[in-house]
Amino acid sequence: MPVIAPMPAARPTRLPSQRDGAEQPASAEDAVAAGTTVDHLTETYRAHYRSLLGLAALLLDDTASCEDVVQEAFIRVHSARKRVRDPEKTLAYLRQTVVNLSRSALRRRILGLKLLSKPMPDMASAEEGAYDQLERDSLIKAMKGLQRRQREVLVLRYFADMTEAQVAETLGISLGSVKAYGSRGIAALRIAMEAAA
């Protein structure tokens, strides 16, 4: 269940009047327009929880970490909700936060692996030899071999089913960069998958 903190009571603020430059109390509609509401944020979170979890799952590898990342994303966007001036961008803020938190989690894991004195033993079981598992493993291996930006663009574009414009907004890069990273990423994936076959 998402964490829902009560929204503090809106204090009346003084805004300049459009007519004479004098200040007047803000209406309830103006106060809401200053940021996305808790209700809107919560509804967006509930409606898109599974897609946010799927996005985190494509960047991370275990369910617990994915759930933690998505929950933390909600908490962070909730605490900064007044900066989300356009309620239509609430989902974009949540997606961006999930991507950023996933990156941070991966950085921590890489650092932890570097600090290990010896590598972890391979725990593969006999059941993992099935064709589907092998194909999935080779795809994951090929994805890991891509540059970070190429991997992020492909994951958001094809696995999270986002448009190129949404990918550009989520990653904070231009539309042209999304197309370039996507094209190079697909070419590199094709070469890696053919070599594995």
Backbone as a ProteinNet text record, in pm:
[ID]
protein_1_A
[PRIMARY]
MPVIAPMPAARPTRLPSQRDGAEQPASAEDAVAAGTTVDHLTETYRAHYRSLLGLAALLLDDTASCEDVVQEAFIRVHSARKRVRDPEKTLAYLRQTVVNLSRSALRRRILGLKLLSKPMPDMASAEEGAYDQLERDSLIKAMKGLQRRQREVLVLRYFADMTEAQVAETLGISLGSVKAYGSRGIAALRIAMEAAA
[TERTIARY]
84.3	0	88.2	53.5	135	124	229.8	230.3	161.4	61.1	-12.2	-2.6	68.2	80	-27.9	-86.2	-189.3	-130.7	-205.9	-159.6	-183.1	-82.1	-101.3	-206.3	-276.3	-381	-318.5	-382.5	-328	-346	-237.7	-245.6	-282.7	-365.1	-396.6	-271.2	-242.5	-126.8	-173.6	-86.3	-119.9	-58.8	-143.8	-96.5	-127.1	-41.7	-70.9	-195.9	-277.5	-397.9	-359.1	-430.6	-400.2	-444.2	-542.8	-596.1	-508.5	-486.2	-424.1	-291.8	-238.5	-111.1	-122.1	-240.5	-258.2	-260	-228.2	-228.7	-365.6	-401.3	-529.6	-510.4	-598.2	-582.9	-599.4	-520.6	-530.7	-654.8	-718.2	-834.4	-786.4	-879.9	-844.4	-790.9	-845.9	-798.4	-654.8	-618.4	-480.7	-385.2	-426	-339.6	-313.2	-416.8	-399.9	-310.3	-323.1	-243.9	-94.7	-58	82.6	156.5	88.5	153	48.8	95.5	1.1	-53.2	-177.7	-238.5	-201.1	-215.8	-188.3	-281.3	-407.9	-504	-463.8	-424.1	-383.4	-257.8	-162.4	-38.7	-68.2	-153.5	-187.4	-260.3	-353.4	-425.9	-331.5	-239.2	-140.8	-55.1	-12.6	71.3	-3.5	-128.1	-206.6	-229.7	-262.7	-294.3	-171.8	-53.6	67.3	168.3	126.9	220.7	287.1	206.9	262.8	361.5	328.8	421.5	549.9	539.4	658.9	743.3	675.6	746	814.7	746.2	805.7	926.2	918.4	1031.5	1152	1128.8	1238.5	1292.5	1203.6	1246.9	1337	1319.1	1404.2	1542.5	1553	1681.7	1751.1	1672.5	1727.2	1693	1732.7	1709.5	1634.5	1594.4	1516.9	1395.5	1288	1158.7	1163.2	1231.2	1234.9	1297	1405.6	1470.6	1379.3	1309.4	1217.9	1106.3	1048.2	941.2	993.9	1113.9	1173.8	1195.2	1243.7	1270	1139.5	1035.5	907.8	846.5	854.5	801.4	879.5	1011	1094.4	1066.4	1041	1007.4	879.6	779.4	654.5	678.8	756.1	782.8	854.1	951.2	1026.4	941.2	862.3	775.7	667.8	620.9	521.7	577.5	700.1	756.3	789.9	806.1	838.1	720.5	600.7	484.9	453.2	491.4	462.3	544.5	654.1	734.3	675.4	582.3	515.7	398.5	425.3	322.4	212.3	249	151.3	114.5	-7.9	-46.7	-29.3	-31.5	-12.6	129.6	223.2	362	395.6	296.1	320.9	380.4	324.1	375.3	518.4	546.9	683.4	782	742.2	828	850.1	744.5	759.5	853.3	837.9	924.1	1070	1091.3	1227.8	1290.8	1213.4	1264.7	1295.6	1211.2	1237.7	1368.3	1389.1	1513	1633.9	1626	1738.7	1768.9	1666.5	1687.8	1742.4	1699.9	1753.6	1902	1939	2081.2	2161.4	2108.2	2178.6	2193.5	2087.5	2093.2	2199.2	2206	2306.8	2447.8	2466	2598.5	2641	2547.5	2579.4	2614.9	2543.6	2573.2	2711.3	2742.5	2873.6	2984.1	2965.6	3065.4	3077.6	2964.3	2966.9	3037.5	3014.7	3081.8	3232.2	3272.7	3415.4	3483.3	3406.8	3464	3465.4	3394.2	3395.4	3534.9	3577.5	3711.6	3717.8	3608.2	3608.2	3472.8	3469.3	3342.2	3243.6	3116.4	3011.1	3007.4	2982.1	2976.3	2855.2	2869.1	2759.5	2656.9	2534.5	2430.6	2325.7	2362.8	2265.2	2215.6	2086.7	2028.9	2004.4	1974.8	1954	1831.4	1729.8	1606.3	1628.7	1736.2	1760.3	1815.3	1827	1878.2	1772.5	1649.6	1542.1	1569	1514.6	1538.9	1500.7	1383.7	1339.7	1435.5	1480.7	1573.7	1705.1	1753.3	1877.9	1864.3	1750.5	1727.2	1720.1	1651.4	1640.6	1778.5	1855.9	1990.4	2079	2070.2	2154.6	2111.4	1980.6	1932.5	1981.1	1971.6	2018	2167.8	2242.1	2387.4	2418.7	2345.5	2366.6	2329.6	2221.4	2180.3	2285.8	2344.4	2447.7	2572.6	2593.5	2709.8	2693.8	2572.8	2549	2600.5	2618.3	2650.1	2529.5	2554.5	2448.4	2331.2	2360.2	2253.4	2175.6	2246.2	2177.5	2082.5	2129.7	2046.8	1923.5	1942.7	1829.9	1727.2	1773.9	1680.8	1601.9	1669.9	1600.3	1500.8	1540.1	1449.8	1325.5	1343.8	1227.6	1142.5	1208.6	1135.7	1059.2	1123.6	1061.8	1003.6	1062	1008.6	905.9	929.5	832.2	729	747	651.3	627.1	735.8	725.2	755.1	699.5	731.5	871	925.4	1058.8	1059.3	950.8	941.6	939.7	866.9	862.9	999.3	1069.3	1203.6	1295.7	1288	1372.2	1344.3	1217.1	1181.3	1226.4	1208.6	1246.5	1396.5	1474.7	1619.9	1683.8	1604.4	1658.1	1754.1	1726.7	1811.1	1722.3	1784.5	1707.5	1645.5	1544.7	1478	1575.7	1663.8	1764.7	1859.2	1894.4	1982.2	1912.9	1783.4	1707.1	1711.2	1689.6	1690.6	1829.1	1933.1	2069.2	2107.3	2081.2	2113.3	2032.9	1905.7	1821.4	1870.9	1905.3	1952.9	2083.9	2178.1	2306.5	2288.9	2198.5	2174.4	2117	2020.9	1959.8	2064	2147.8	2252.1	2349	2390.2	2482	2415.3	2286.1	2212.6	2204.5	2176.8	2164.2	2296.4	2405.6	2537.2	2564.5	2536	2561.8	2474.1	2347.8	2256.8	2295.6	2340	2383.5	2510.3	2599	2722.6	2694.5	2590.4	2555.5	2487.3	2421.8	2347.5	2437.2
-118.2	0	123.6	227.2	347	422.7	491.4	575.3	704.9	744.5	867	957	1065.5	1161.5	1266.6	1313	1414.8	1544.6	1609.3	1735.7	1845.5	1929.4	2035.2	2133.6	2192	2287.7	2405.4	2444.9	2555.1	2686.1	2761.4	2892.7	2994.3	3092.1	3193.8	3274.4	3290.3	3368.6	3491.7	3588.1	3711.4	3707.7	3726.6	3729.6	3865.6	3915.6	4043.8	4034.5	4135.5	4141.8	4176	4121.4	4150.6	4292.5	4347.2	4478.2	4592.1	4596.7	4716.1	4690.1	4570	4540.8	4522.4	4538.9	4518	4369.4	4332.2	4191.3	4150.5	4025.8	3973.2	3829.2	3774.5	3635.4	3540.7	3434.1	3334	3249.8	3212.6	3124.6	2981.2	2891.5	2749.6	2692.8	2737.5	2687.7	2729.3	2853.8	2900	2819.1	2786.6	2709.2	2570.2	2508.5	2375.7	2384.1	2494.5	2508.8	2522.1	2551	2566.1	2432.9	2325.1	2193.7	2085.1	1964.8	1853.9	1817.8	1777.8	1746	1605	1579.7	1446.6	1344.6	1382.2	1290.1	1254	1354	1327.7	1241.7	1273.6	1195.6	1051.1	1032.4	898.3	819.9	885	816	778.2	867.8	838	719.7	720.2	611.9	478.9	479.6	355.4	305	396.8	357	303.5	353.6	318.2	239.4	186.5	115.2	-1.2	-81.9	-199.3	-159.4	-55.3	-14.5	43.1	114.3	166.4	51.3	-49.1	-167.1	-241.1	-251.1	-314.9	-238.7	-106.6	-23.8	-49.4	-50.6	-77.8	-219.5	-314	-453.8	-470.1	-386.4	-395	-335	-250.6	-189.7	-260.1	-324	-398.7	-545.7	-632.2	-774.8	-848.8	-781.9	-854	-773	-843.2	-781.3	-688.5	-729.2	-646.1	-510.4	-508.2	-381.2	-295.7	-359.1	-285.8	-220.3	-296.4	-241.8	-126.4	-141.5	-34.3	91.4	74	187.8	261	186.1	248.4	319.8	258.2	321.6	449.4	442.7	559.6	671	633.3	732.9	806.4	732.1	796	892.6	849.3	933.6	1061.8	1049.8	1168.4	1264.6	1210.1	1297.6	1358	1280.7	1333.3	1452.8	1441.1	1550.8	1671.8	1651.8	1762.6	1795.3	1759.1	1770.2	1913.2	2011.7	2150.8	2195.1	2123.9	2157.2	2098.1	2004.2	1945.4	2035.5	2142.4	2243.6	2193.9	2108.4	2054.6	1912.8	1890.7	1755.5	1648.7	1687.6	1590.3	1533.5	1601	1556	1473.4	1444.5	1367.2	1230.8	1162.1	1029.8	1040.3	1144.4	1163.3	1182.6	1259.5	1278	1145	1064.7	934.6	844.5	841.4	757.9	801.7	933.2	986	948.2	958.2	925	776.5	690.8	546.3	516.4	579.6	557.5	602.7	722.2	774.2	686.5	641.8	556.6	419.9	369.5	242.2	255.9	367.7	393.5	393	461.6	468	329.2	249.2	113.6	30.9	45.6	-28.6	16.4	146.7	196.5	136.4	130.6	72.3	-76.1	-147.8	-290.3	-309.5	-227.9	-239.5	-213.6	-112.3	-82.7	-200.1	-258.6	-373.6	-492.9	-517	-628.7	-606.4	-481.6	-451.4	-473.7	-453.1	-467	-611.4	-701.1	-841.7	-900.6	-981	-1039.6	-1152.2	-1223.7	-1331.4	-1333.5	-1381.9	-1382.7	-1481.8	-1449.8	-1539.4	-1665.2	-1781.5	-1904.9	-1903	-1968.7	-1977.4	-2076.2	-2030	-2113.9	-2160.5	-2169.7	-2209	-2351.4	-2372.7	-2505.7	-2570.1	-2700.1	-2773.7	-2723	-2674.5	-2628.5	-2503.8	-2431.2	-2307.4	-2332.4	-2457	-2489.3	-2487.3	-2455.8	-2454.3	-2346.9	-2368.8	-2279.3	-2134.9	-2114.3	-1977.9	-1907.4	-1980.5	-1921.5	-1884.9	-1971.5	-1942.8	-1819.8	-1811.3	-1696	-1567.6	-1574.8	-1459.2	-1421.3	-1521.9	-1495.8	-1429.4	-1477.5	-1417.3	-1274.5	-1246.5	-1109.9	-1019.4	-1066.9	-988.3	-961.7	-1063.5	-1048.3	-945.8	-954.6	-859.5	-717.5	-704.2	-571.9	-514.7	-599.1	-552.4	-505.5	-558.3	-518.9	-385	-331	-201.8	-88.2	27.1	146.6	179.7	247.3	276.2	350.3	455.8	533.7	451.3	369	284.3	189	128.1	34.7	105.4	222.6	296.1	332.7	380.4	417.8	296.1	182.4	62.5	9.5	11.1	-37.3	49.5	181.1	270.6	266.1	257.7	263.4	134.9	20	-105.1	-189.1	-185.2	-265.1	-186.7	-56.4	26.1	85.8	63.2	105.9	256.4	333.2	478.5	530.5	647	710	770.3	805	865.3	996.9	1072.9	1199.8	1176.1	1073.4	1041.4	995.5	917.4	872.2	992.2	1085.2	1204.9	1285.2	1300.5	1376.2	1303.9	1172.7	1095.4	1098.8	1086.4	1082.8	1220.9	1323.1	1458.2	1478.6	1413.4	1429	1468.2	1506.7	1549.7	1430.5	1461.2	1357.9	1295.1	1376.2	1324.8	1227.7	1258.1	1167.9	1035.6	1040.6	917.2	830.1	891.8	815.7	757	837.3	790.5	675.9	694	588.1	461.7	478.6	363.5	287.4	359.9	297.2	222.5	287.7	222	103.5	118.6	10.3	-112.7	-92.6	-205.5	-274.9	-194.3	-253.5	-336.7	-284.2	-357.6	-482.7	-473	-590.8	-698.7	-659.1	-756.7	-832.3	-759.1	-823.4	-920	-874.4	-957.9	-1083	-1071.7	-1186.6	-1285.8	-1235.9	-1325.8	-1400.5	-1332	-1395.7	-1504.4	-1482.3	-1579.4	-1701.9	-1687.5	-1798.1	-1888.5
0	0	0	-76	-77	54.1	87.8	206.8	170.8	247.5	219.4	341.3	325.7	434.7	417.8	528.2	515.8	461.7	374.9	318.3	420.2	448.9	545.7	498.2	592.6	558.7	486.4	376.3	296.6	371.7	384.2	447.6	342.2	375.1	275.8	243.7	116.7	76.5	1.8	-9.6	-78.8	-217.9	-317.9	-454.7	-514.6	-604.7	-666.6	-752.5	-745.5	-827.2	-969.9	-1065.1	-1204.2	-1239.7	-1168.4	-1202.6	-1152.1	-1021.6	-966.3	-895.4	-900.7	-836.8	-687	-628	-484.1	-454.8	-331.5	-294.3	-245	-271.9	-226.9	-185.4	-99.8	-56.3	-174.7	-175.2	-281.8	-261.6	-371.9	-363.1	-345.7	-314.5	-297.8	-428.2	-543.1	-671.4	-696.5	-660.1	-677.1	-590.9	-469	-378.8	-435.7	-496.6	-555.3	-678.1	-754.5	-875.9	-846.3	-720	-684	-686.2	-700.2	-706.1	-720.1	-751.8	-765.2	-627	-621.1	-492	-448	-319.4	-265.6	-331.3	-348.5	-409.8	-552.8	-631.4	-769.9	-773	-687.2	-681.2	-641.9	-542.4	-496.7	-605.2	-674.5	-782.1	-896.3	-930.5	-1035.2	-993.1	-867.8	-815.3	-819.3	-774.1	-774.5	-915.8	-1007.6	-1144.7	-1218.9	-1184	-1259.5	-1176.7	-1062.1	-975	-1047.4	-1117	-1184.6	-1295.3	-1371.4	-1478	-1418.3	-1305.7	-1238.9	-1184	-1129.7	-1079.1	-1193.7	-1307.8	-1425.3	-1476.9	-1472.6	-1514.2	-1424.1	-1293.9	-1199.8	-1220	-1250.1	-1267.9	-1389.1	-1489.8	-1607.3	-1582.1	-1482.1	-1450.1	-1333.9	-1247.7	-1134	-1153.8	-1057.2	-1081.4	-971.8	-865	-763.7	-722.3	-693.5	-666.1	-545.4	-440.8	-319.1	-347.6	-421.5	-455.2	-542.1	-635.9	-723.6	-642.5	-550.5	-466.7	-381	-327.6	-247.6	-330.4	-452.8	-540.5	-573.9	-608.3	-644.8	-524	-407.6	-285.6	-253.5	-263.4	-236.3	-337.5	-463.2	-566	-528.4	-482.4	-440.7	-325	-227	-110.2	-152.4	-241.4	-283.2	-364.6	-457	-536	-445.9	-349.1	-254.5	-178.2	-130.2	-51	-138	-268.7	-358.2	-450.6	-411.2	-500.5	-540.6	-460	-495.6	-616.5	-645.8	-763.8	-890.8	-877.3	-994	-1027.3	-1100.1	-1124.8	-1218	-1312.4	-1406.6	-1363.4	-1314.5	-1269.6	-1376.4	-1504.8	-1612.8	-1613	-1547.3	-1545.4	-1421.8	-1338.7	-1217.8	-1249.6	-1349.5	-1387.6	-1439.4	-1516	-1567.3	-1452.4	-1350.3	-1233.1	-1161.6	-1147.2	-1082.8	-1162.3	-1294.5	-1378	-1367.3	-1375.4	-1366.7	-1232.8	-1125.8	-992.9	-982.2	-1041	-1040.3	-1113.9	-1228.7	-1305.2	-1223.9	-1163.9	-1085.7	-964.2	-894	-777.1	-817.5	-932.9	-982.4	-1014.4	-1075	-1102	-972.1	-871.4	-742.4	-680.9	-689.1	-633.6	-706.4	-838.1	-914.8	-878.3	-859	-818.4	-685.4	-591.3	-459.7	-473.7	-559	-578.4	-639.8	-740.5	-805.4	-704.9	-622.5	-519.9	-423.2	-384.2	-293.9	-354.9	-485.3	-552.5	-561.5	-581.3	-588.2	-453.5	-346.2	-212.8	-162.4	-232.7	-191.2	-209.8	-115.5	-125.2	-227.2	-247.5	-346.8	-417.3	-540.3	-613.4	-552.7	-568.5	-520.1	-607.2	-547.7	-628.4	-720.6	-834.4	-930.1	-876.2	-855.5	-794	-895.3	-1022.8	-1124.8	-1099.7	-1119.1	-1100.9	-1237.5	-1237.2	-1362	-1437.6	-1365.8	-1430	-1514.6	-1485.7	-1559	-1698.4	-1737.2	-1869.5	-1978	-1944.8	-2044.1	-2150.2	-2268.1	-2380.6	-2350.6	-2292.7	-2263.2	-2168.6	-2069.1	-1973.2	-2041.1	-2129.8	-2201.2	-2289.3	-2356.5	-2443.3	-2360.4	-2247.8	-2159.1	-2104.4	-2065.3	-2013.3	-2117.1	-2242.4	-2346.3	-2375.7	-2367.9	-2387.7	-2275	-2151.7	-2037.7	-2048.2	-2088.4	-2103.8	-2212.3	-2321.9	-2431.1	-2387.2	-2309.4	-2259.5	-2164.8	-2083	-1989.7	-2063	-2184.6	-2263.4	-2333.5	-2333.3	-2397.6	-2310.5	-2372.7	-2295.1	-2207.3	-2095.9	-1999	-2063.4	-2140.3	-2202.3	-2304.7	-2382.4	-2480.3	-2408.8	-2299.6	-2224	-2167.3	-2110.2	-2051.4	-2157.2	-2273.8	-2381.3	-2428.4	-2449.9	-2497.5	-2394.6	-2267.7	-2162.4	-2155.6	-2155	-2145.2	-2272.2	-2387.7	-2514.4	-2543.6	-2524.6	-2568.7	-2455.7	-2338.5	-2228.3	-2146.9	-2127.8	-2054.8	-2149.4	-2280.9	-2383.1	-2380.9	-2366.7	-2367.2	-2507	-2539.5	-2667.2	-2659.1	-2775	-2775.8	-2698.3	-2709.9	-2636.7	-2485.8	-2441.4	-2298	-2248.3	-2330.6	-2293.1	-2279.1	-2375.4	-2370.7	-2244.5	-2210.4	-2090	-1963.3	-1958.7	-1840.7	-1815.7	-1922.9	-1907.4	-1911.9	-1948.9	-1954.9	-2071.1	-2185.5	-2303.8	-2421.3	-2532.7	-2649	-2721.4	-2803.5	-2883	-2981.9	-3039.7	-3131.3	-3063.1	-2938.1	-2862.8	-2835.6	-2805.3	-2782.5	-2907.5	-3023.9	-3150.1	-3176.6	-3153.4	-3179.3	-3085.9	-2954.2	-2858.5	-2888.5	-2924.6	-2955.5	-3077.1	-3183.3	-3306.9	-3283.1	-3214.3	-3186.6	-3091.9	-2996	-2900.8	-2968.2	-3058.9	-3130.6	-3218.3	-3286.4	-3371.3	-3287.2	-3171.3	-3084.3	-3029	-2993.9	-2943.3	-3049	-3173.3	-3281.8	-3300.4	-3298.5	-3314.5	-3198.1	-3074.9	-2957.2	-2958	-2996.8	-2997.1	-3106.9	-3222.4	-3329.8	-3291	-3219.7	-3175.7	-3071.6	-2987.1	-2883.4	-2943	-3058.2	-3119.9	-3194.6
[MASK]
+++++++++++++++++++++++++++++++++++++++++++++++++++++++++++++++++++++++++++++++++++++++++++++++++++++++++++++++++++++++++++++++++++++++++++++++++++++++++++++++++++++++++++++++++++++++++++++++++++++

